Coordinates of C-alpha atoms in Angstrom, one line a residue:
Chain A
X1 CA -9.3 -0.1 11.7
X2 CA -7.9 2.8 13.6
X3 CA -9.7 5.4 12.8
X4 CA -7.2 8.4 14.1
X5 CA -8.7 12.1 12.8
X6 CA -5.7 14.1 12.8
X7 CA -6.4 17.6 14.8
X8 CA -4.7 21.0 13.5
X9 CA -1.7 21.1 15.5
X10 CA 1.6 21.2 15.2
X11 CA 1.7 18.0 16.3
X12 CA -0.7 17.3 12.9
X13 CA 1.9 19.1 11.3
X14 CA 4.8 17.4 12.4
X15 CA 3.2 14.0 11.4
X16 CA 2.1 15.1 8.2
X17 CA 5.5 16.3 7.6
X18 CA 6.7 12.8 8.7
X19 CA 4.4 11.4 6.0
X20 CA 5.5 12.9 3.2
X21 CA 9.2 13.0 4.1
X22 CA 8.6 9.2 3.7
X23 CA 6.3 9.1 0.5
X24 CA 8.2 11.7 -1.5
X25 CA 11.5 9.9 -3.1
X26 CA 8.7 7.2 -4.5
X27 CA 6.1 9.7 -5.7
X28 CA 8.7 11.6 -7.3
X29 CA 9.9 8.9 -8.9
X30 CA 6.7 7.3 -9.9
X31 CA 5.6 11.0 -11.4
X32 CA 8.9 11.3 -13.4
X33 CA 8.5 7.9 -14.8
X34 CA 5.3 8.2 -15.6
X35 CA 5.3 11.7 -17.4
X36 CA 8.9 11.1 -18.8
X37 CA 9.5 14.4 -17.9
X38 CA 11.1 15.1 -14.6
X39 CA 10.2 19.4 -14.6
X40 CA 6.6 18.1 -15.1
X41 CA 6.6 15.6 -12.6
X42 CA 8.1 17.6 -10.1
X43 CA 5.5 20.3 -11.1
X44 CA 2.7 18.1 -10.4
X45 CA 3.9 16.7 -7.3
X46 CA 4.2 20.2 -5.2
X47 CA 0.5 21.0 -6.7
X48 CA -0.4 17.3 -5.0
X49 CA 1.1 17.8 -2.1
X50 CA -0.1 21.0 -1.3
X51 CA -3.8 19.4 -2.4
X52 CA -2.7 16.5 0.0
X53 CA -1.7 19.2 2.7
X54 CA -5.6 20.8 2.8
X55 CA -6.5 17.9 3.0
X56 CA -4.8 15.7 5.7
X57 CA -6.3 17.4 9.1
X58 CA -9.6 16.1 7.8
X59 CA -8.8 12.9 7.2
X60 CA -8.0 9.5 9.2
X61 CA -4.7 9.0 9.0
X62 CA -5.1 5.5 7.8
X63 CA -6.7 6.7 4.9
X64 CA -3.4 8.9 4.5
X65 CA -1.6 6.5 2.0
X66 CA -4.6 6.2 -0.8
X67 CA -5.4 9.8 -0.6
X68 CA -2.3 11.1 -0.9
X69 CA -1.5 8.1 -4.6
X70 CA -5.1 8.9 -5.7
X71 CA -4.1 12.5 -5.5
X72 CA -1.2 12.1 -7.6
X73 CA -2.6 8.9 -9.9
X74 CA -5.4 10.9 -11.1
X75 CA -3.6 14.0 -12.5
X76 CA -3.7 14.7 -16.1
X77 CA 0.0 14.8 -16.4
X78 CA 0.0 11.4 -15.2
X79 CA -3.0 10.2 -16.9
X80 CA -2.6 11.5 -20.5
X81 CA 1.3 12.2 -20.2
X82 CA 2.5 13.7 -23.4
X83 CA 5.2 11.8 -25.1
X84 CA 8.2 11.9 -22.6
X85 CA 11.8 10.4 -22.7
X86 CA 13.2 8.1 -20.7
X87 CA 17.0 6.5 -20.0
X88 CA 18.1 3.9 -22.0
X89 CA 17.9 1.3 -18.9
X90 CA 14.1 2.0 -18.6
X91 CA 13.4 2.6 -22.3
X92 CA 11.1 0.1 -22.0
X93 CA 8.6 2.0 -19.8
X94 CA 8.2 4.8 -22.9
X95 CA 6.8 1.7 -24.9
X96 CA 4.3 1.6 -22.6
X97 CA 0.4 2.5 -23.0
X98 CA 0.0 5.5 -19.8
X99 CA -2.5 3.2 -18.3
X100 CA -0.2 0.2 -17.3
X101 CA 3.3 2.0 -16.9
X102 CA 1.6 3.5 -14.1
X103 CA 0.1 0.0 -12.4
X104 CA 3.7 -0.7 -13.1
X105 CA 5.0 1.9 -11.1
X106 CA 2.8 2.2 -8.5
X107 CA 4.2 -1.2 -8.0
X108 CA 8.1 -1.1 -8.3
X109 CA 8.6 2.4 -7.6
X110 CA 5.6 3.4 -5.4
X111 CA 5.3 -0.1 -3.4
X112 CA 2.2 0.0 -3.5
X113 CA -0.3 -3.0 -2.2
X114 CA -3.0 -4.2 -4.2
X115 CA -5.8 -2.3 -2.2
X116 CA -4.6 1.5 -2.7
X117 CA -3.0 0.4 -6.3
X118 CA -6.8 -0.5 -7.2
X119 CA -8.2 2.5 -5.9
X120 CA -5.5 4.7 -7.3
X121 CA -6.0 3.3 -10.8
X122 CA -9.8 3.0 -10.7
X123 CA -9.9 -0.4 -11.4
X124 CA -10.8 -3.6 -9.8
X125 CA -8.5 -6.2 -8.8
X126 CA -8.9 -8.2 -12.2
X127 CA -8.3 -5.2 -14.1
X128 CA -5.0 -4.1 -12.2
X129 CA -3.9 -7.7 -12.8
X130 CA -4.4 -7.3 -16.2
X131 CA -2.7 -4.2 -15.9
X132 CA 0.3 -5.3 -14.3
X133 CA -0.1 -8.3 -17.5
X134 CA 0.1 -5.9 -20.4
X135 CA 3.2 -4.2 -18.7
X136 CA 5.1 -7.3 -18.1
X137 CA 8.3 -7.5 -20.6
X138 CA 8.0 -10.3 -23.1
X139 CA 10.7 -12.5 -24.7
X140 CA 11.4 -13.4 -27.8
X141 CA 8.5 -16.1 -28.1
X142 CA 5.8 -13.3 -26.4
X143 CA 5.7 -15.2 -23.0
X144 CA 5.9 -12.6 -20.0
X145 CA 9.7 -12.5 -19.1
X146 CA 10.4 -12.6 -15.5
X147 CA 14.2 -11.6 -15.7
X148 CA 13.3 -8.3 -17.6
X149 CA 10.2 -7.8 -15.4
X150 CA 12.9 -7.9 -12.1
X151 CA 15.5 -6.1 -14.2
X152 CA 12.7 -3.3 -14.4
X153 CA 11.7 -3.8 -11.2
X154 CA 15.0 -3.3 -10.1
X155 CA 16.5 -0.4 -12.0
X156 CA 13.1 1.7 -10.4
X157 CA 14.1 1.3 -7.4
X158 CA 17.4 2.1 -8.0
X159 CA 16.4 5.2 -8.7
X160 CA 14.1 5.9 -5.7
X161 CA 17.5 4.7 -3.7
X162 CA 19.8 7.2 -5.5
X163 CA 17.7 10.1 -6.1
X164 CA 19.6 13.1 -5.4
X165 CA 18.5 14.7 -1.8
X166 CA 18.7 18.0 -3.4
X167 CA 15.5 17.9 -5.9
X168 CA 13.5 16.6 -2.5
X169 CA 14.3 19.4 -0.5
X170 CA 12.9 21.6 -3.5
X171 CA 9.9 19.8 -2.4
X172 CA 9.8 19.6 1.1
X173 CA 8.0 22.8 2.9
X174 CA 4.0 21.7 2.8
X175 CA 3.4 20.8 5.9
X176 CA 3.9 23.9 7.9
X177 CA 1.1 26.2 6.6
X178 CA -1.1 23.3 6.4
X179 CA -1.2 23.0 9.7
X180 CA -3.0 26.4 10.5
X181 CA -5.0 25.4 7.3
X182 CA -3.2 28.8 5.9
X183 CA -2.7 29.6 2.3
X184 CA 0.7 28.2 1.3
X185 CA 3.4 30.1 2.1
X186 CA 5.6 32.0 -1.1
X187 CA 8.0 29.4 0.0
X188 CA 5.7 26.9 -2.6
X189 CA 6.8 26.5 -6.2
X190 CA 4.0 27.7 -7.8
X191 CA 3.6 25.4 -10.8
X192 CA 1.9 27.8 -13.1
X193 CA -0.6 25.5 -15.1
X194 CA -1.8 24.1 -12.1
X195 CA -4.2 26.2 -10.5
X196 CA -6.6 23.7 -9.9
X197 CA -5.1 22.7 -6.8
X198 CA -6.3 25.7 -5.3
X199 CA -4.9 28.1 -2.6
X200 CA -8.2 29.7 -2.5
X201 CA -8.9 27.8 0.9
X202 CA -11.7 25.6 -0.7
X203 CA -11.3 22.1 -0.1
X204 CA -11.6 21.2 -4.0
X205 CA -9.8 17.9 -5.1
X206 CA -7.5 18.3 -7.8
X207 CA -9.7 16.6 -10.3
X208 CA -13.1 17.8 -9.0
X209 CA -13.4 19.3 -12.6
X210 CA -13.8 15.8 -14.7
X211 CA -15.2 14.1 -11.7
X212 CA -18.4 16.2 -11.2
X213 CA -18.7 17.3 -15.0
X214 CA -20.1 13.5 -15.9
X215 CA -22.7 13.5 -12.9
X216 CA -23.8 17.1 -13.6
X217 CA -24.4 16.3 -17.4
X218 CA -26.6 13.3 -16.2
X219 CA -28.5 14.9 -14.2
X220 CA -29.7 17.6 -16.7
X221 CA -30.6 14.6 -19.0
X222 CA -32.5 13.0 -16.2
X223 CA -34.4 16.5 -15.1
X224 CA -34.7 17.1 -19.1
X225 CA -36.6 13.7 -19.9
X226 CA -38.5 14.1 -16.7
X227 CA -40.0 17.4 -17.9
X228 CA -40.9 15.8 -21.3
X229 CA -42.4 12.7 -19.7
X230 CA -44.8 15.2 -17.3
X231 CA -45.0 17.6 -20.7
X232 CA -46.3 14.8 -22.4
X233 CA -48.7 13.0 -20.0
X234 CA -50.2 17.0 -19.1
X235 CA -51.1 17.3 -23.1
X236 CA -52.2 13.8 -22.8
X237 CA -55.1 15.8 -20.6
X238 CA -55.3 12.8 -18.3
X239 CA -53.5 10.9 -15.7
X240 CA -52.8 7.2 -17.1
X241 CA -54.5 4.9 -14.9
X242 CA -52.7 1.5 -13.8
X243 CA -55.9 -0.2 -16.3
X244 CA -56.6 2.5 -18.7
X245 CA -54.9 1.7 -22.3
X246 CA -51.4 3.2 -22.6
X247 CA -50.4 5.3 -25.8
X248 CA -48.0 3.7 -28.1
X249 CA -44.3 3.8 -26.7
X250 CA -45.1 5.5 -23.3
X251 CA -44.3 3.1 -20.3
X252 CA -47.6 3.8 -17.7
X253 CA -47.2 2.5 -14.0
X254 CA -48.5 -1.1 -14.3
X255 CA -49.2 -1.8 -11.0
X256 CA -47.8 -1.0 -7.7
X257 CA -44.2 -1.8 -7.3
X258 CA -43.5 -4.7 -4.6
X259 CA -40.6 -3.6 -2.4
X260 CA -39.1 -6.5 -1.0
X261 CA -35.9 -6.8 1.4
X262 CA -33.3 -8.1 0.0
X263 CA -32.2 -11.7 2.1
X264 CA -29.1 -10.6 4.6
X265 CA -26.6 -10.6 2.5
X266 CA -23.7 -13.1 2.7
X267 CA -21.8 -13.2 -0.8
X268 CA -19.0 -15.5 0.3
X269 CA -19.2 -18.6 -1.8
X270 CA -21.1 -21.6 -0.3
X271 CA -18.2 -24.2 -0.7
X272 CA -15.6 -23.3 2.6
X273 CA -17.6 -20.2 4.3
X274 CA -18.3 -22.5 6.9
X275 CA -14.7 -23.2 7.8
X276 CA -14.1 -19.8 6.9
X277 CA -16.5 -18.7 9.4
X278 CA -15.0 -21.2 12.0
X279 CA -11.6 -19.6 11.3
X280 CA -13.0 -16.0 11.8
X281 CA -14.4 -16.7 15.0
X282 CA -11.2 -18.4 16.6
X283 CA -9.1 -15.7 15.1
X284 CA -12.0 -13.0 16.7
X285 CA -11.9 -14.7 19.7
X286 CA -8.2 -14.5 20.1
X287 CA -7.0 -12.6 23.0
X288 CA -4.9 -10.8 20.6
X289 CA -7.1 -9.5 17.9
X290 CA -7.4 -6.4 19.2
X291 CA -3.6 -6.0 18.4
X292 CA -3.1 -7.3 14.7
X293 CA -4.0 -4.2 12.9
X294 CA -1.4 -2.5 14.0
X295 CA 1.2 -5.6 14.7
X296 CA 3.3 -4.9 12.2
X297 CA 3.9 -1.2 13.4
X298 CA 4.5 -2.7 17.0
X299 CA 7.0 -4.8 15.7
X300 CA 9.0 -2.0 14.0
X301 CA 8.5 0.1 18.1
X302 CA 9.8 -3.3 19.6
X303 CA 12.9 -3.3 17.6
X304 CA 13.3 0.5 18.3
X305 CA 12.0 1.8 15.7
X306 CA 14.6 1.7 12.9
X307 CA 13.8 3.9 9.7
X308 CA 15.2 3.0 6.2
X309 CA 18.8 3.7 5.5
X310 CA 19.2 6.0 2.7
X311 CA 21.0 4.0 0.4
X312 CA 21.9 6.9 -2.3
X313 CA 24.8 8.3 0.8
X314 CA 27.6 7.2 0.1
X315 CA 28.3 5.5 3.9
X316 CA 25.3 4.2 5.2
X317 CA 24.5 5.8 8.8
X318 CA 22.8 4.3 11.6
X319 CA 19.3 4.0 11.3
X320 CA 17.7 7.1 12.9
X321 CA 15.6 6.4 16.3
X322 CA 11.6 7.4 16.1
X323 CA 11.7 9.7 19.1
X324 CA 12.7 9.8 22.5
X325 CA 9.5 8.0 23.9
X326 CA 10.2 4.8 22.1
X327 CA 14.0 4.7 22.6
X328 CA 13.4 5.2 26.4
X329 CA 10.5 2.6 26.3
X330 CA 12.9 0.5 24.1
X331 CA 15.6 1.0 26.4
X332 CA 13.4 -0.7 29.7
X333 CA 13.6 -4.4 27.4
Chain B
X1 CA -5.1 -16.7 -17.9
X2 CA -1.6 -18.2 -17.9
X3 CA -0.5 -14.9 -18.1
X4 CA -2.5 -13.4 -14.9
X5 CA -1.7 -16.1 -12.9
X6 CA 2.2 -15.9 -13.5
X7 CA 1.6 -11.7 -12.9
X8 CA 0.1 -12.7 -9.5
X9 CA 3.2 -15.3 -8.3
X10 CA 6.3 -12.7 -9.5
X11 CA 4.4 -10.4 -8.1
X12 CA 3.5 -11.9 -4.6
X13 CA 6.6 -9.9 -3.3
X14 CA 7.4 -9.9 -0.1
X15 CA 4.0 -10.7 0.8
X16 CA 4.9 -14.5 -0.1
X17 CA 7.0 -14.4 2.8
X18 CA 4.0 -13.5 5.3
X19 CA 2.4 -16.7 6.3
X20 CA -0.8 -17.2 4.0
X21 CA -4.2 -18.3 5.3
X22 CA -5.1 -21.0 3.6
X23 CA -1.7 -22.8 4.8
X24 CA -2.1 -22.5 8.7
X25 CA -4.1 -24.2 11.2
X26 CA -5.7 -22.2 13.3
X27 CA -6.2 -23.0 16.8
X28 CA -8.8 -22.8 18.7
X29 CA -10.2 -20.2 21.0
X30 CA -8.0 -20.1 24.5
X31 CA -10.4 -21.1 27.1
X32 CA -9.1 -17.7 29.0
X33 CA -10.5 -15.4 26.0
X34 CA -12.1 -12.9 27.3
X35 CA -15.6 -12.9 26.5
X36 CA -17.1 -9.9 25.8
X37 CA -14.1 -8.8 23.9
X38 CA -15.4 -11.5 21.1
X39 CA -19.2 -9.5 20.1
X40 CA -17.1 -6.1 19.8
X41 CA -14.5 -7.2 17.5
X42 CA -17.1 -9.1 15.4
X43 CA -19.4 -6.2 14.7
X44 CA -16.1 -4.4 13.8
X45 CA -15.0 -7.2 11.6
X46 CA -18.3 -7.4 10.1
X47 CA -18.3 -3.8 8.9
X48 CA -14.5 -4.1 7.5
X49 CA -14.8 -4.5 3.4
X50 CA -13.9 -7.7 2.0
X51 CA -10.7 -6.9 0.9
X52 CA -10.0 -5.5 4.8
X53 CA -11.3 -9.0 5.9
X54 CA -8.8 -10.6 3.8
X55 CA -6.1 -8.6 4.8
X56 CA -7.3 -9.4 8.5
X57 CA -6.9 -12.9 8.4
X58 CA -3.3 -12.9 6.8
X59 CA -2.5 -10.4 9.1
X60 CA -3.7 -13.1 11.7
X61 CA -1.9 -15.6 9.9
X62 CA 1.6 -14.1 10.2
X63 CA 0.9 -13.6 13.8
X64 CA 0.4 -17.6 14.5
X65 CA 3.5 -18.0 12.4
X66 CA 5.7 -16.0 15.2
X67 CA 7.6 -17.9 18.0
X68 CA 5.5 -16.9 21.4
X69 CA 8.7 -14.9 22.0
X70 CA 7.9 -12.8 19.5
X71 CA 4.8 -12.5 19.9
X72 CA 5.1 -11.1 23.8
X73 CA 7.7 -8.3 22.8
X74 CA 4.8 -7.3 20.3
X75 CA 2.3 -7.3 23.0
X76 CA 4.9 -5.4 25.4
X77 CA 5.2 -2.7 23.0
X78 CA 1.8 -2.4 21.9
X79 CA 1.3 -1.8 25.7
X80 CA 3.6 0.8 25.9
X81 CA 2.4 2.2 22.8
X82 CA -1.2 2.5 24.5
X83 CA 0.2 4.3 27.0
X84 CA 2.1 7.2 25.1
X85 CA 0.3 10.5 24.7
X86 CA -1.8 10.4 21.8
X87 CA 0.6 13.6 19.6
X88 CA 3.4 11.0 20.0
X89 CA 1.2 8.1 19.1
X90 CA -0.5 10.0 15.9
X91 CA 3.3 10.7 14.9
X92 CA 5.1 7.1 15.4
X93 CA 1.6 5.8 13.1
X94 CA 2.0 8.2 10.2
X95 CA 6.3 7.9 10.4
X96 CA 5.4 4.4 9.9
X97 CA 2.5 4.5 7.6
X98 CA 5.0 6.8 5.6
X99 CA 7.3 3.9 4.7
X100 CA 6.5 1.9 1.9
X101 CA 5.0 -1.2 1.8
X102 CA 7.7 -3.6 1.9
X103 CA 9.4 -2.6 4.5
X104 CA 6.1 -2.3 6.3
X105 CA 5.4 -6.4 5.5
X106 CA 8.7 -7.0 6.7
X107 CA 7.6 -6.6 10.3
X108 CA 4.9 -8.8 10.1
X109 CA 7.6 -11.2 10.5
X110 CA 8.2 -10.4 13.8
X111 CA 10.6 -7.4 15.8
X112 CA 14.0 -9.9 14.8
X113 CA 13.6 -10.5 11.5
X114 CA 11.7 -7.3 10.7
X115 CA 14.9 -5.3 11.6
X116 CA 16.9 -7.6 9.1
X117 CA 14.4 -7.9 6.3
X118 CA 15.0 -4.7 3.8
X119 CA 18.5 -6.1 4.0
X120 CA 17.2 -9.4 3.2
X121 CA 15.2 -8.4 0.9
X122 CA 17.1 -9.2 -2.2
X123 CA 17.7 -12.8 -0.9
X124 CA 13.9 -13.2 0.3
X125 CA 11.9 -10.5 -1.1
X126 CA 11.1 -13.0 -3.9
X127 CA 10.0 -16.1 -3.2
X128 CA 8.3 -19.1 -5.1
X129 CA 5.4 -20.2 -3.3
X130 CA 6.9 -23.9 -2.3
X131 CA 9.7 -22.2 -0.7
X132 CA 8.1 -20.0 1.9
X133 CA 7.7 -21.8 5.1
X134 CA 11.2 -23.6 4.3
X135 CA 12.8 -20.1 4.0
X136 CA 10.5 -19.0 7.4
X137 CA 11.1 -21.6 9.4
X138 CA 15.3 -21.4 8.6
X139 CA 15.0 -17.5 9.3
X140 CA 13.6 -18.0 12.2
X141 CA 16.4 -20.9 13.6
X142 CA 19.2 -18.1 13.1
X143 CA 21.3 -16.5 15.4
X144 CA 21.7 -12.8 15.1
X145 CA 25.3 -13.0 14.0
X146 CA 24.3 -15.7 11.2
X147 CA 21.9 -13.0 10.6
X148 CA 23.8 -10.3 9.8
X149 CA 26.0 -12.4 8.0
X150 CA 22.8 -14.0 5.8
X151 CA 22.6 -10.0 5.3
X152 CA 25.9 -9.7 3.9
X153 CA 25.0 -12.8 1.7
X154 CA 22.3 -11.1 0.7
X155 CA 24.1 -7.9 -0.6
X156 CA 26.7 -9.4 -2.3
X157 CA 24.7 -11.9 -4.5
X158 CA 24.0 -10.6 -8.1
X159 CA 20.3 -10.8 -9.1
X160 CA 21.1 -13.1 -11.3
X161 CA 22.4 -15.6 -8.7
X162 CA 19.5 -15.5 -5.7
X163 CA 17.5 -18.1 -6.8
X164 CA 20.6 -20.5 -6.6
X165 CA 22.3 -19.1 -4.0
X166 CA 18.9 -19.2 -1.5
X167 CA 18.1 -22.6 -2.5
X168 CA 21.9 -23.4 -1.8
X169 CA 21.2 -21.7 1.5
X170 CA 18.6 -23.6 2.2
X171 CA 19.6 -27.0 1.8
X172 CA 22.6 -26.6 4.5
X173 CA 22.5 -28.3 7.6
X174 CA 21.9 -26.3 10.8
X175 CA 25.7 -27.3 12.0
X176 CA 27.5 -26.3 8.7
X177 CA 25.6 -23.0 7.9
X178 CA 28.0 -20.8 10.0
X179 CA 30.9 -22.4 8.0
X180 CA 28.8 -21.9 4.6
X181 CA 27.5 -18.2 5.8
X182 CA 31.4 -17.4 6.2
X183 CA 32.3 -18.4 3.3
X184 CA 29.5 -17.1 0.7
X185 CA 29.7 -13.4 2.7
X186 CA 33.6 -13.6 2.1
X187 CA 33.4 -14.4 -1.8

């Protein structure tokens, strides 16, 4: 993978302003239909964006994408959402346990692949399948209904198409004092609950509170039992030899520990690695390789570089070009 | 079970339209590969996650799939892309990266039908598993004019109508489908 760290420049800025000009209509829309409550959604996005913001410079700008969804997938408003309300056409996502309304978004709305969904939801790929499982419409007889499951699909991304450009631009100013890693600007609506996703300049994640609480708490337990096992063996008034008879219930060191390497690990399964491994190395050996990362991105350049009509204007424009460079390099076809 | 493995097909999205793996052959090694690229990109390969690997191969897939014409204007820009400076480089991968995921798999298809697939997308964006190469390899045979006019199609069907109206599609001969196209974009 490309691993592109993104400098602090205005040229940072202008890319991270590119990003989230192209994230925001989904995350908005994920957010609102996950909370069921668009002032709270909106509220957590701007804290998340501005989190994403201190963030970015640091980061490889493949890594972008997950970042930015974990940011948003693991705040509280999204995670425990208080009881929200939701239009009659999507009723059905307020029926919804939290947990797979938002696999379910992160789907429709957020167009999400499997590999940043998983991460996002903290889950492995089983469990986001069985996710997706529990929030798949029934019919009449339980059986997962396809039709409503595209219905729902579809009436989520109707609304990422016709969401209103006004409540974007309420959103749009965080890349511009990220970019000199400067406080936000008063330009931010300050949700006021959230203060959590700090202006104070430290780099904290938004849910660095429950995320370090649970490792903190173990290791006071771990330093606490420690000093009661060395309490114990001092009033014991001897060390425990590996041969010497062990007091009921303590665990003595029985013998030196063998440390052995582990065999190089290949965890593929036996049946079809080797073909797999013949496959590998013809597509490795490919004079192209080098280029498939990224083919899908030269494509879009080759084509001119066409961005995503936005379907909620009445009269569709022309796609907009990338930039200068590739129109001109476009143009030499 | 039943129930996972019906979640994964409706939800293949337009991934089911990317070639998969397991359903191409892949050739072996051109005798001009260069040989020292080959150690480099297997320690790099080696170090990508599992799920990265995976991805890497039906990335490689979808490029097989692609007519060799495709394929160079691909290489052409990812030559001109190598030679941009790297502010305008860093800002053409994050304007893409921005977009969501469909639209991104769309142009693993190739630059032709990656311009025309979010309009396609409500033809093609969902399709069984038995279909795909049919629906690839038919894509691929169109002019641009039957294109756009597939695209119109493709607008103008109600959801509840793609599944016949692509299988329809399908089953017309090469000679007839500008007279068929005509007529469904007119209905």
């Amino acid at each position: 993978m490309t691993a592109v760290p993104a400098p602090v420049s205005s040229t940072a800025a202008g890319a991270l302003s590119a990003f989230l000009r192209g994230v925001e209509r989904r995350a908005l829309v994920v957010a609102e239909l996950q909370c069921g409550d668009p002032a709270r959604a909106e509220q957590t996005l701007v804290a998340v964006m501005r989190a994403f913001a201190a963030v970015a410079s640091d980061l490889p700008m493949a890594q972008w994408p997950s970042r930015f969804w974990t940011l948003l997938g693991q705040r509280q408003a999204l995670r425990e959402p208080a009881t929200g309300q939701w239009p009659p056409s999507l009723a059905a996502l307020g029926e919804m346990a939290p947990l797979p309304r938002l696999a379910l978004l992160l789907r429709v709305g957020g167009s999400l692949d499997e590999g940043i969904a998983t991460r996002v939801l903290d889950v492995d790929e089983e469990g986001y399948q069985r996710l997706l499982a529990t929030a798949c419409p029934r019919d009449a007889d339980g059986q997962p209904d396809a039709a409503a499951w595209r219905a729902l699909a579809e009436q989520v991304q109707l609304r990422v198409r016709d969401l209103p450009a006004k409540r974007l631009q309420q959103l749009q100013q965080p890349s511009a004092p990220a970019a000199n890693n400067q406080a936000p600007a008063s330009s931010w609506r300050a949700p006021p609950r959230d203060e959590r996703a700090s202006t104070t300049g430290k780099r904290r994640r938004p849910n660095a509170k429950p995320r370090w609480r649970g490792p903190v708490i173990l290791l006071i337990t771990v330093a606490v039992l420690l000093l009661a096992a060395l309490g114990w063996r001092h009033w014991q008034g001897r060390a425990l030899t590996a041969d010497g008879p062990l007091p009921e219930g303590v665990v003595g060191e029985a013998g030196p520990v063998t440390v052995e390497a582990l065999p190089a690990s290949d965890v593929r399964p036996a049946a079809g690695s080797d073909a797999q491994a013949s496959e590998d190395a013809a597509m490795l050996a490919d004079r192209d390789y080098s280029l498939l990362a990224e083919a899908d991105m030269h494509a879009w350049s080759a084509a001119g570089g066409p961005l995503p009509v936005d379907e909620s204007q009445p009269k569709p424009t022309h796609p907009e070009p990338v930039g200068a460079a590739l129109e001109t390099s476009a143009a030499d076809e | 079970m039943n129930k996972l493995l019906f979640a994964g097909l409706l939800l293949a999205l337009p991934l089911s339209l990317a070639a998969a793996p397991q359903s191409v052959n892949v050739p072996l090694p051109a005798p001009s590969a260069t040989p020292s690229a080959a150690p480099t990109a297997a320690a790099a390969f080696a170090q990508l996650d599992p799920a990265q690997q995976r991805q890497r191969r039906s990335d490689y897939a979808a490029w097989r799939a692609l007519p060799e014409g495709e394929r160079e204007r691909i290489r052409q820009a990812a030559s001109r892309f190598a030679a941009l400076p790297a502010d305008q480089q860093q800002r053409l991968r994050a304007q893409f990266q921005a977009q969501d995921q469909a639209f991104r798999e769309g142009w693993r298809l190739g630059p032709q039908l990656g311009a025309e697939f979010p309009k396609l997308h409500g033809l093609f964006g969902f399709v069984p598993p038995q279909q795909r190469d049919a629906v690839l390899a038919v894509l691929r045979q169109l002019s641009p004019s039957q294109l756009v006019q597939l695209a119109l199609v493709a607008q103008r069907t109600p959801p509840q109508e793609r599944d016949s109206v692509r299988s329809a599609f399908l089953t017309v001969p090469a000679a007839e489908r500008d007279t068929w196209l005509k007529r469904q974009a007119g209905q």
